[in-house]
Short mmCIF file of C-alpha atoms in Angstrom, two decimals:
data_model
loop_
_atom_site.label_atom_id
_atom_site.label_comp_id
_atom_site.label_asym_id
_atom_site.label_seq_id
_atom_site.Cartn_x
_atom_site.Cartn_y
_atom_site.Cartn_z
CA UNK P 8 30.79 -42.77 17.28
CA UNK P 9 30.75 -45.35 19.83
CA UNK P 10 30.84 -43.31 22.96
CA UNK P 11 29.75 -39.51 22.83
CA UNK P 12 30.75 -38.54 26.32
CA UNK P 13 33.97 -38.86 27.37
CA UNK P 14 35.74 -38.50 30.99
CA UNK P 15 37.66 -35.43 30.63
CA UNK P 16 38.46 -32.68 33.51
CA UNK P 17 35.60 -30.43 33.52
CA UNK P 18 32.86 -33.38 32.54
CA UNK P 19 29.85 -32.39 34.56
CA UNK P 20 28.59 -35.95 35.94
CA UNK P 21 25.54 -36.79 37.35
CA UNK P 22 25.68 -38.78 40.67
CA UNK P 23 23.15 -41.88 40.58
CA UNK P 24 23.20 -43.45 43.90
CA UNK P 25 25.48 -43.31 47.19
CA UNK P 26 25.38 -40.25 49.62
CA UNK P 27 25.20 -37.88 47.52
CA UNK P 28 22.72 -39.28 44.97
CA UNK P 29 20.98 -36.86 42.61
CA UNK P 30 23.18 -34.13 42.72
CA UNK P 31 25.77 -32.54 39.71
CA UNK P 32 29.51 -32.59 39.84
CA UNK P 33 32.61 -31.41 38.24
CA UNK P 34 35.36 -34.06 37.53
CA UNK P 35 38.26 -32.20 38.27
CA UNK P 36 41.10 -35.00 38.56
CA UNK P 37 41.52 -38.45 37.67
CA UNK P 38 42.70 -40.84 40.43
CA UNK P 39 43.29 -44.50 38.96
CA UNK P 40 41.23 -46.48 36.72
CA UNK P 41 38.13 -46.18 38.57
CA UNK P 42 38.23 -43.40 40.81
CA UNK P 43 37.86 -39.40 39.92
CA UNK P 44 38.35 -36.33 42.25
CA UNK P 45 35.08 -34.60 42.08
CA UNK P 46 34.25 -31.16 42.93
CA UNK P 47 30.10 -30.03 43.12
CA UNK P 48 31.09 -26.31 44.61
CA UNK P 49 27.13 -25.31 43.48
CA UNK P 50 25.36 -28.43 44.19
CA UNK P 51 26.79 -28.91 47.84
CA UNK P 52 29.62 -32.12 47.27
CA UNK P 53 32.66 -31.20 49.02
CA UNK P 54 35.84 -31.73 47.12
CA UNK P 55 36.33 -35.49 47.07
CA UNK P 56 37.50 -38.92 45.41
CA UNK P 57 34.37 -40.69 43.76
CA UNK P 58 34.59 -43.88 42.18
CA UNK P 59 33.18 -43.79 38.14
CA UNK P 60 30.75 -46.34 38.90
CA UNK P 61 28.46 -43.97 40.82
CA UNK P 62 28.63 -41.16 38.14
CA UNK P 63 26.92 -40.68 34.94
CA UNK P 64 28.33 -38.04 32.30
CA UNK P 65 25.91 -35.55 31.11
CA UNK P 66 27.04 -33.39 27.96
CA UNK P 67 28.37 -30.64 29.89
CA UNK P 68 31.67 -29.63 30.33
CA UNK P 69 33.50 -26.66 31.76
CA UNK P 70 37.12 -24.92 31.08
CA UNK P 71 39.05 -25.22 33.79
CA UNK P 72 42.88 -27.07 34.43
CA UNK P 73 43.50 -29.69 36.36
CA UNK P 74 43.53 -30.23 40.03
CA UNK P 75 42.23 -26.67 39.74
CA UNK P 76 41.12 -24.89 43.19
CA UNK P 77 37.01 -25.24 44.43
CA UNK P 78 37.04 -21.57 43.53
CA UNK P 79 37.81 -21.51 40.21
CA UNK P 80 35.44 -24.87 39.47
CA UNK P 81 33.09 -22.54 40.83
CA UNK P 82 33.55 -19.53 38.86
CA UNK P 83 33.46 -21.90 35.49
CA UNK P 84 30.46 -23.74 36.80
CA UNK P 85 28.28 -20.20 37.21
CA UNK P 86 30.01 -18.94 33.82
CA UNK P 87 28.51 -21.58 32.35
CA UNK P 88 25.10 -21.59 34.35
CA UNK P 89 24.96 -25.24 34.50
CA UNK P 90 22.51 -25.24 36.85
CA UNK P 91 20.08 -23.81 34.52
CA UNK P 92 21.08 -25.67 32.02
CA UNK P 93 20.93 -28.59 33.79
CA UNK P 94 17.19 -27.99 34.92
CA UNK P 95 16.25 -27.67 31.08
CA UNK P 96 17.22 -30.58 29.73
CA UNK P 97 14.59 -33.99 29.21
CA UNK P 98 16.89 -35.76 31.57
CA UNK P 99 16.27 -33.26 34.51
CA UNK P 100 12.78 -33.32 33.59
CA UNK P 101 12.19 -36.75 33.38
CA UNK P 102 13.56 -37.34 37.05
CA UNK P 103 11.65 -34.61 38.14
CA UNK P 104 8.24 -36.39 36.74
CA UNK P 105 9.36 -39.90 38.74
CA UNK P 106 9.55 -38.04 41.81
CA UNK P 107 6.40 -36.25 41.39
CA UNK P 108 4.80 -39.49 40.41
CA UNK P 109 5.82 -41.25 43.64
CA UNK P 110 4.58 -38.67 45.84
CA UNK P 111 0.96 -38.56 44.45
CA UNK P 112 -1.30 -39.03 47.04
CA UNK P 113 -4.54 -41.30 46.38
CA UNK P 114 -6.81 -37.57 45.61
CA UNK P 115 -3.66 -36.81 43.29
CA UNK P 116 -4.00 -39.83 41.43
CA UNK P 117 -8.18 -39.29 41.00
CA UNK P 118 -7.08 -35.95 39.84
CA UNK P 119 -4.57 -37.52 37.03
CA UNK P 120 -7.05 -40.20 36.10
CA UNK P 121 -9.96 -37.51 35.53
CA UNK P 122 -7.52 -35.81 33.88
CA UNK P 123 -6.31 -38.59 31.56
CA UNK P 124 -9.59 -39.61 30.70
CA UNK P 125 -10.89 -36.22 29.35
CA UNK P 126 -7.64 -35.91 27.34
CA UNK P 127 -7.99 -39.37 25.84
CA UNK P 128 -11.58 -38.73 25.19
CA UNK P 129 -10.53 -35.22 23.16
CA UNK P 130 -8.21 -36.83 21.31
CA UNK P 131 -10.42 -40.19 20.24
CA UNK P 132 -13.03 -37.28 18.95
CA UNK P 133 -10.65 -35.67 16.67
CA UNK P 134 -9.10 -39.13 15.02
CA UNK P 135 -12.82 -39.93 14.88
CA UNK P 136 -13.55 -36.76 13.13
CA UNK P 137 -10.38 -37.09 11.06
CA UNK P 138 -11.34 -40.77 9.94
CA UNK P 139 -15.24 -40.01 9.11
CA UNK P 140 -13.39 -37.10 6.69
CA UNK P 141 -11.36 -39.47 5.44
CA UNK P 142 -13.73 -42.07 4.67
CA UNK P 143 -16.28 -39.60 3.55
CA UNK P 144 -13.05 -38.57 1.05
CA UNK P 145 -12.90 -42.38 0.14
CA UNK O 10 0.41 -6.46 129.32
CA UNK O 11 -0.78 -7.71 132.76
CA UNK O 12 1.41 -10.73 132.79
CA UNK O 13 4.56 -10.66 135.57
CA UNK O 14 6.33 -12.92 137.31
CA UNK O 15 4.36 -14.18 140.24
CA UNK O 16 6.13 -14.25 143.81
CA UNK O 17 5.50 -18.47 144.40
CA UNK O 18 5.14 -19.70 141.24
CA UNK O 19 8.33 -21.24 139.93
CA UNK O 20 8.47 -20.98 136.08
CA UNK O 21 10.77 -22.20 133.84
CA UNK O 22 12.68 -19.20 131.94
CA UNK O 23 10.60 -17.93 129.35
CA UNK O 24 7.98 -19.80 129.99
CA UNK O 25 4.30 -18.04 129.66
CA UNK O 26 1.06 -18.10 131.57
CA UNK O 27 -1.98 -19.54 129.42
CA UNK O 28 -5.34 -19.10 130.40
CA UNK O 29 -8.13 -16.54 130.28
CA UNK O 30 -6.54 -13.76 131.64
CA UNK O 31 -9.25 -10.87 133.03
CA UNK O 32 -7.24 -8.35 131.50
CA UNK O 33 -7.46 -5.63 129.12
CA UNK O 34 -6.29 -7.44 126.46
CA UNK O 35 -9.49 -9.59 126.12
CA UNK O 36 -11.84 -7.00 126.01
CA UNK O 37 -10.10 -4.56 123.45
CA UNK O 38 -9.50 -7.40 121.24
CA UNK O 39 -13.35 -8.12 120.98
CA UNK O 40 -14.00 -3.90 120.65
CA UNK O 41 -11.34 -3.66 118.37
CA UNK O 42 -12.72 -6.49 115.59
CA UNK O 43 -13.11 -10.25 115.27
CA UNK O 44 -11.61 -9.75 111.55
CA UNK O 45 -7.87 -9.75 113.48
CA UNK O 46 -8.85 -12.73 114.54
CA UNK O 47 -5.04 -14.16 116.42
CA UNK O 48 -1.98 -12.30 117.02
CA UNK O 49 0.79 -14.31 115.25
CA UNK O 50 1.44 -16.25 118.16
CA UNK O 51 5.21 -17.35 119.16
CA UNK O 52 5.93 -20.90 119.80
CA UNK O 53 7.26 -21.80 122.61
CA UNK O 54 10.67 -23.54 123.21
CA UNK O 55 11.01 -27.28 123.93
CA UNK O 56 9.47 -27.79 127.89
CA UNK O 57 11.36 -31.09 127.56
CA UNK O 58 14.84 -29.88 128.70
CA UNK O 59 17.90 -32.10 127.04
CA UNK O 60 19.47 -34.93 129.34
CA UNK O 61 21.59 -36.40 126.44
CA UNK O 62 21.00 -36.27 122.82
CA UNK O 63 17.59 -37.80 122.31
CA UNK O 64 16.96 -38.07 126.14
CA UNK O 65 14.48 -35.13 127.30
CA UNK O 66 14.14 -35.12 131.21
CA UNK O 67 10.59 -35.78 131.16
CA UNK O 68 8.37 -38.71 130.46
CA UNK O 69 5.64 -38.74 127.89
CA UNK O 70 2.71 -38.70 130.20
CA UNK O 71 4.61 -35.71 131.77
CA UNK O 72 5.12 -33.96 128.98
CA UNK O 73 1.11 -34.04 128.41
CA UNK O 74 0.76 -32.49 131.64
CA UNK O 75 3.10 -29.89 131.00
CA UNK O 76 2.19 -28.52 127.41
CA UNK O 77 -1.27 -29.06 128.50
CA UNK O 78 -2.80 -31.14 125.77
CA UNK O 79 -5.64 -31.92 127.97
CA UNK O 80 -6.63 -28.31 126.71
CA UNK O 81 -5.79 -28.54 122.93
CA UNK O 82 -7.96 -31.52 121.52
CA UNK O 83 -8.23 -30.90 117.58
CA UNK O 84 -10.87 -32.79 115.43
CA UNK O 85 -9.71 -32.80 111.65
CA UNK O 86 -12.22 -31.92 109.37
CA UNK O 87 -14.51 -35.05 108.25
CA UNK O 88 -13.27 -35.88 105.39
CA UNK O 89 -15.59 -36.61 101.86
CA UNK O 90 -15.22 -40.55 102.46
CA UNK O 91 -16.36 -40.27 105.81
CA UNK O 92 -19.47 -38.39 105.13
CA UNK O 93 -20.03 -40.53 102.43
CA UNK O 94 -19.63 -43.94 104.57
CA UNK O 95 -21.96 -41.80 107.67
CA UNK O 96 -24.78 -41.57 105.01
CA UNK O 97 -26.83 -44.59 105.25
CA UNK O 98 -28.48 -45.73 102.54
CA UNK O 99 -32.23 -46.75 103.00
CA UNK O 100 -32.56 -50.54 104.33
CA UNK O 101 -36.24 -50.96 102.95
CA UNK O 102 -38.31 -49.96 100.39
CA UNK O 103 -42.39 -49.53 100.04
CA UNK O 104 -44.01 -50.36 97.05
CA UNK O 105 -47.15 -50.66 96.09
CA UNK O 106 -48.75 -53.86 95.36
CA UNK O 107 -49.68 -54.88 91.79
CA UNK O 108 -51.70 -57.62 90.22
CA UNK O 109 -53.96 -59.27 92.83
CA UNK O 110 -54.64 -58.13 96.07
CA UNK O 111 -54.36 -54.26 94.56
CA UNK O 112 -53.69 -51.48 97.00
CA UNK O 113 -51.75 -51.36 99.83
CA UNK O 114 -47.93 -51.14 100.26
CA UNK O 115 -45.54 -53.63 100.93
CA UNK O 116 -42.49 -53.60 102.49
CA UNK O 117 -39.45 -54.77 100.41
CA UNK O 118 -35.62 -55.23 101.80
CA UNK O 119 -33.15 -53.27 99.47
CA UNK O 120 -30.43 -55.69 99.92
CA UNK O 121 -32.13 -59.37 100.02
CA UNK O 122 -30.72 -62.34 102.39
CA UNK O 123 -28.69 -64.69 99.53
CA UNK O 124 -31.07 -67.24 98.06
CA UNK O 125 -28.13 -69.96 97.65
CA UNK O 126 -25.13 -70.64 99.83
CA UNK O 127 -22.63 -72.81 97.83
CA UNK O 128 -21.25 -75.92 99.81
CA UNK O 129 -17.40 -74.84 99.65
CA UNK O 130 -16.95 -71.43 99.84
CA UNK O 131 -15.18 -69.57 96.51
CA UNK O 132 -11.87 -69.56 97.31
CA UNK O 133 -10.24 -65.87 97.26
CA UNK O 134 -8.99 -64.60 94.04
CA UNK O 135 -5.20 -63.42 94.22
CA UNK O 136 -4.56 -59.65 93.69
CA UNK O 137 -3.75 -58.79 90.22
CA UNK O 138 -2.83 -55.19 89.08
CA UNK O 139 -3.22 -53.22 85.87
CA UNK O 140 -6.10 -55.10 84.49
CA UNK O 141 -9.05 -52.70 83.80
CA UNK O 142 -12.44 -53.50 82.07
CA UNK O 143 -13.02 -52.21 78.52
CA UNK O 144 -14.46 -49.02 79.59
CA UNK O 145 -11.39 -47.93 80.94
CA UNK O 146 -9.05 -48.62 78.65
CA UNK O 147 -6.78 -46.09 77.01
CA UNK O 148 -8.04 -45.26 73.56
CA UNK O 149 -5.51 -44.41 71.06
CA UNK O 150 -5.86 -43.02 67.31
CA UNK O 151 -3.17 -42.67 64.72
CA UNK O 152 -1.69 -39.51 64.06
CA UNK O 153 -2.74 -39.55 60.47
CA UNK O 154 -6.39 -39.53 61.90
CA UNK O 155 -7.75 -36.16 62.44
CA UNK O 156 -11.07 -34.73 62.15
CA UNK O 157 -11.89 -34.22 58.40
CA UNK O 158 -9.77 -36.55 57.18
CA UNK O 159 -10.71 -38.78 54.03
CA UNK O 160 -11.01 -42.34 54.91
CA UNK O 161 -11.05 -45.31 53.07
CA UNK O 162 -13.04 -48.13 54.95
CA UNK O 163 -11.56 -51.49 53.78
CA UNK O 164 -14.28 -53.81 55.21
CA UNK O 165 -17.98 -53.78 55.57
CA UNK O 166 -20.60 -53.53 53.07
CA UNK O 167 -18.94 -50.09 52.28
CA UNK O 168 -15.73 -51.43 51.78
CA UNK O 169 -13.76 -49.20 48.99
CA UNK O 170 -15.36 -45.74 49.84
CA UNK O 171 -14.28 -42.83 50.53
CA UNK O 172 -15.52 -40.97 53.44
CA UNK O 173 -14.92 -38.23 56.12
CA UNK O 174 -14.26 -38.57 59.26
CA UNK O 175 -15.68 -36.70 61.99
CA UNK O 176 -14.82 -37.77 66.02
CA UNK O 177 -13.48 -40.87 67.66
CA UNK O 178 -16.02 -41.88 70.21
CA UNK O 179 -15.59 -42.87 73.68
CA UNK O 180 -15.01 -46.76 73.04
CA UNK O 181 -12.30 -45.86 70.47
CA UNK O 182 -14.62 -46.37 67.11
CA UNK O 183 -14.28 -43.85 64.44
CA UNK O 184 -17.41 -41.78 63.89
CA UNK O 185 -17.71 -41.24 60.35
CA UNK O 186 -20.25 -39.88 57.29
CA UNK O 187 -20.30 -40.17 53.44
CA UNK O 188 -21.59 -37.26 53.50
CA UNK O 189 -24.86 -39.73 52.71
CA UNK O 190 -25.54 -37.64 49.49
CA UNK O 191 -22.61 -38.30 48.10
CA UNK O 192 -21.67 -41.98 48.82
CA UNK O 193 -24.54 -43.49 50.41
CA UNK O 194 -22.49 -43.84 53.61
CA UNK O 195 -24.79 -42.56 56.43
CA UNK O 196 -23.52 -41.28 59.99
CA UNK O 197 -21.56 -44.78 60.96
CA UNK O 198 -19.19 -46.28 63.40
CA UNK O 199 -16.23 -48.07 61.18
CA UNK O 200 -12.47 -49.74 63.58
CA UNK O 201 -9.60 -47.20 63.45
CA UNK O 202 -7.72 -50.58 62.05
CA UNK O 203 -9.85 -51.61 59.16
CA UNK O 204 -9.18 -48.05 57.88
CA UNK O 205 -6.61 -46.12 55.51
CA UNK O 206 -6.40 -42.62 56.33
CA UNK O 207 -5.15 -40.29 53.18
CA UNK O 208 -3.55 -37.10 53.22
CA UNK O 209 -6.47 -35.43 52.13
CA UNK O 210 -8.27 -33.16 54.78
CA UNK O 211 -11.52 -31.49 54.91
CA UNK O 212 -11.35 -28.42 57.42
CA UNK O 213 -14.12 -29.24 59.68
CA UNK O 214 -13.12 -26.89 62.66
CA UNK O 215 -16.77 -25.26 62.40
CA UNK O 216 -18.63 -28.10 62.09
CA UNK O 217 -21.02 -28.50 65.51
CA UNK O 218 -21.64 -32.27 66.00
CA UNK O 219 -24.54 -32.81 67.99
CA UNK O 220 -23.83 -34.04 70.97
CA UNK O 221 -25.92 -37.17 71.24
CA UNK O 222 -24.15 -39.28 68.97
CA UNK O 223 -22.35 -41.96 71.28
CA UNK O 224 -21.94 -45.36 71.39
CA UNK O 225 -25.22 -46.17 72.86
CA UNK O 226 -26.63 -43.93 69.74
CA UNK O 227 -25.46 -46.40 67.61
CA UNK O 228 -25.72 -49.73 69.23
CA UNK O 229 -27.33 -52.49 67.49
CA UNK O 230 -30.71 -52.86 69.47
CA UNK O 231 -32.15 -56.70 70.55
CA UNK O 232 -35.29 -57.46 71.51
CA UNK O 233 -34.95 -59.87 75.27
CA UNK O 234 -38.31 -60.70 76.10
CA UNK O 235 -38.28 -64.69 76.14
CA UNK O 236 -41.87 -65.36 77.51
CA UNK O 237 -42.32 -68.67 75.56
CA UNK O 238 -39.52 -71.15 75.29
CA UNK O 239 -37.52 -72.08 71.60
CA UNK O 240 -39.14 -72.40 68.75
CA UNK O 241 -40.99 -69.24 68.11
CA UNK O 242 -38.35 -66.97 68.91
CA UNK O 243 -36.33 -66.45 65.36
CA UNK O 244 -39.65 -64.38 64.07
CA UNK O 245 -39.48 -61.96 66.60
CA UNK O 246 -35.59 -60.75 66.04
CA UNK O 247 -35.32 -58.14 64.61
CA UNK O 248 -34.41 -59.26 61.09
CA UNK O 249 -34.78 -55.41 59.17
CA UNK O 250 -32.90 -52.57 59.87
CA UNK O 251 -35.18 -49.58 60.02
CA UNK O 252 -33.73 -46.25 59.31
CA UNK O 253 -35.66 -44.49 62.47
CA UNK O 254 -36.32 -40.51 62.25
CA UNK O 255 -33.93 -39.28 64.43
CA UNK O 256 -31.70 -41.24 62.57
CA UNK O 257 -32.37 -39.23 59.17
CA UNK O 258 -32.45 -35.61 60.94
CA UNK O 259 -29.06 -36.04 62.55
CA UNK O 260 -27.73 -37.22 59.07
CA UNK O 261 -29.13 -34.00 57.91
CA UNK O 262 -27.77 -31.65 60.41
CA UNK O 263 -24.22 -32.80 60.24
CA UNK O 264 -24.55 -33.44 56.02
CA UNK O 265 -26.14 -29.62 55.69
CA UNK O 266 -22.83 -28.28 57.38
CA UNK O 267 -20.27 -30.83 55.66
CA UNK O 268 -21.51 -30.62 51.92
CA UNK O 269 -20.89 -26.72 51.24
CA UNK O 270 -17.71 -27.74 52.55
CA UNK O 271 -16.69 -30.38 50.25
CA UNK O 272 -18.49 -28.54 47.32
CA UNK O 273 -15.81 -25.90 47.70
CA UNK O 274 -12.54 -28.21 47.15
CA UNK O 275 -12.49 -28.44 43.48
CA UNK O 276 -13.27 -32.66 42.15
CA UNK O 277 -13.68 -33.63 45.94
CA UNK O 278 -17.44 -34.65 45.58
CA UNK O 279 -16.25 -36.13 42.68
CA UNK O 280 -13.55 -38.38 44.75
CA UNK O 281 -15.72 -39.02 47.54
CA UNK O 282 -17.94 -40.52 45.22
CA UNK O 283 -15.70 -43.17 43.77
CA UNK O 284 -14.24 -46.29 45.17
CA UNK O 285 -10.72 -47.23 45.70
CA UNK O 286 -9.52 -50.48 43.85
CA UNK O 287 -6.04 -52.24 43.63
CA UNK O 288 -4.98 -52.86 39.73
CA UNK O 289 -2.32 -54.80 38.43
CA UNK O 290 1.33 -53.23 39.40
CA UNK O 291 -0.58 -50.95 42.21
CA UNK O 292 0.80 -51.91 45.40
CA UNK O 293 -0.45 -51.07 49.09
CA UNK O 294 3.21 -50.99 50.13
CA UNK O 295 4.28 -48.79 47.63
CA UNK O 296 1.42 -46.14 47.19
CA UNK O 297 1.54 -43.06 49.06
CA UNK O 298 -2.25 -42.45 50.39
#
């Protein structure tokens, strides 16, 4: 298919920039064309409107109606453990490396260079190794 | 007490006799102890009775008669400023007599008669306020300075190293070592603002700096001893920097207690040893040190 995730109530959406940037939310109701309400009961977003623009739609989504109350978005959202969840997947991990990246302090970033260089040297011995087989083979 | 009212003296209600009275008093009080050495003594009301508000009956030359001031003449304690300005300093001096005509003393005025008196006198400067010399200026250092901090010096002939810092001295330079072992950075003055300070701290809380290393420890030294006029004079400057002894056993003092130190932070000697360089997409603005 074209599109994969769809806007639907229950879509767990990521929130990209604005106030609240970096945090998960529920989409509970749809507004117009470009504004949701949005719920983030675990993740500390009160109950609000949110225009689309400012989300991005992970693959999670949770069972509840719509315009349901904060409590029961919150009782789906722990049934489902999205925070977990959420903390497992590449995305989650990836932002988590960015951040860590930025904050390396100058020792940190000897550290990773000392560090790169022995594993680059490790794995130039085994291709080496691998190729004089090879060639040996040959 | 002995005290009454006389028969033809007139006194003023509750008014009191002063003076050495021969009474009992006296002499029990000097039995008794000089450690109580004055009964709490009452004051005595106004002697000025009240004409008007602000208007006392008698005049001020009056008055001096009546509380008897005559009597009570205070001197204040000399102050420090006016011992100091009582001591004299010597006018003259003696000293012996050198090169010919050895032996004997002369006699030589401390403060010498001026040897030039200028035409028009200098007229007299204005008052300004707030402008000190250099030696008492306020000396500030960056919060992100502490001791044992890792510095990297920007300028110099050690520019790109890494080093620790130690102390900021009393003219506001950074005192700062290598550890010399490790960087070839000896102990060194470097500017607080041709500096980054990083993050990374060395605990140096026990480290005892000896306590000679100031300024004048440091200061570049230049020979003044123009007997001849130009043209000889650029040989005798000092042109190479000798590393003198006390030089290398301070180094060692201060290196002996830093090293074990640094040896105990994993890959420290290891970044104290290299040199900080910008690449391409590395930017100052955008690193966190």
């Amino acid at each position: 298919m074209v599109f994969k995730r769809y806007v639907e109530i229950g879509r767990v959406a990521y929130i990209s920039f604005g106030p609240h940037a970096g945090k998960l939310v529920a989409i509970v109701d749809v507004i117009d064309q470009n504004r949701a309400l949005v719920d983030g009961p675990c993740s500390g977003v009160r109950r609000q409107a949110m225009p689309f623009k400012c989300m991005q739609l992970t693959d999670f989504v949770l069972k509840f109606p719509h315009s349901a109350r904060q409590k029961h978005v919150r009782v789906a959202w722990e049934k489902e453990n999205i925070n977990e969840k959420w903390t497992g997947t590449r995305w989650a991990k990836k932002i988590e490396a960015r951040e860590k990246k930025a904050k390396m302090t100058d020792f940190d970033r000897y550290k990773v260079m000392k560090a790169k260089k022995m594993r680059n040297r490790i794995i130039k011995h085994e291709v080496k190794k691998l190729q004089k087989q090879s060639s040996k083979k040959a | 007490d002995g005290v009454t009212s006389d028969a033809g003296l007139a006194l003023e209600p509750g008014s009191r006799i002063l003076g050495p009275f021969p009474s009992s008093k006296m002499a029990g009080e000097k039995k008794a102890g000089e450690k109580k050495a004055k009964k709490p003594r009452k004051h005595h009301a106004s002697r000025n009775p009240v004409l008007a508000r602000g208007i006392g009956k008698y005049s001020r030359s009056a008055m001096y008669a009546r509380k008897a001031m005559y009597k009570r003449k205070y001197d204040a304690p000399e102050t420090k400023i006016e011992k100091k300005k009582r001591e004299k300093a010597p006018a003259t001096l003696t000293k012996p007599v050198g090169g010919d005509k050895n032996g004997g003393n002369r006699v030589v005025k401390v403060r010498k008669m001026p040897r030039y008196y200028p035409t028009e006198d200098v007229p007299r400067k204005l008052l300004s306020h707030g402008k000190k010399p250099f030696c008492q200026h306020k000396r500030k250092l960056r919060a992100s300075i502490t001791p044992g901090t890792v510095l990297i010096i920007l300028t110099g002939r050690h520019r790109g190293k890494r080093v620790v810092f130690l102390k900021q001295l009393a003219s506001g330079l950074l005192l700062v070592t290598g550890p010399l072992a490790i960087n070839r950075v000896p102990l060194r003055r470097t500017h607080q603002k041709f500096v980054i300070a990083t993050s990374t701290k060395v605990d140096i809380s026990g480290v005892k700096l000896p306590k000679h290393l100031t300024d004048a420890y440091f200061k570049k030294k230049r020979l003044r001893k123009p007997k001849h006029q130009e043209g000889e004079i650029f040989d005798t400057e000092k042109e190479k920097y000798e590393v003198t002894e006390q030089r290398k056993t301070d180094q060692k003092t201060v290196d002996s207690q830093i090293l074990p130190i640094i040896k105990k932070v994993p890959q420290l000697r290891g970044y104290l040893r290299s040199v900080f360089a910008l690449s391409n997409g590395v930017y100052p603005h955008k690193l966190v040190f």
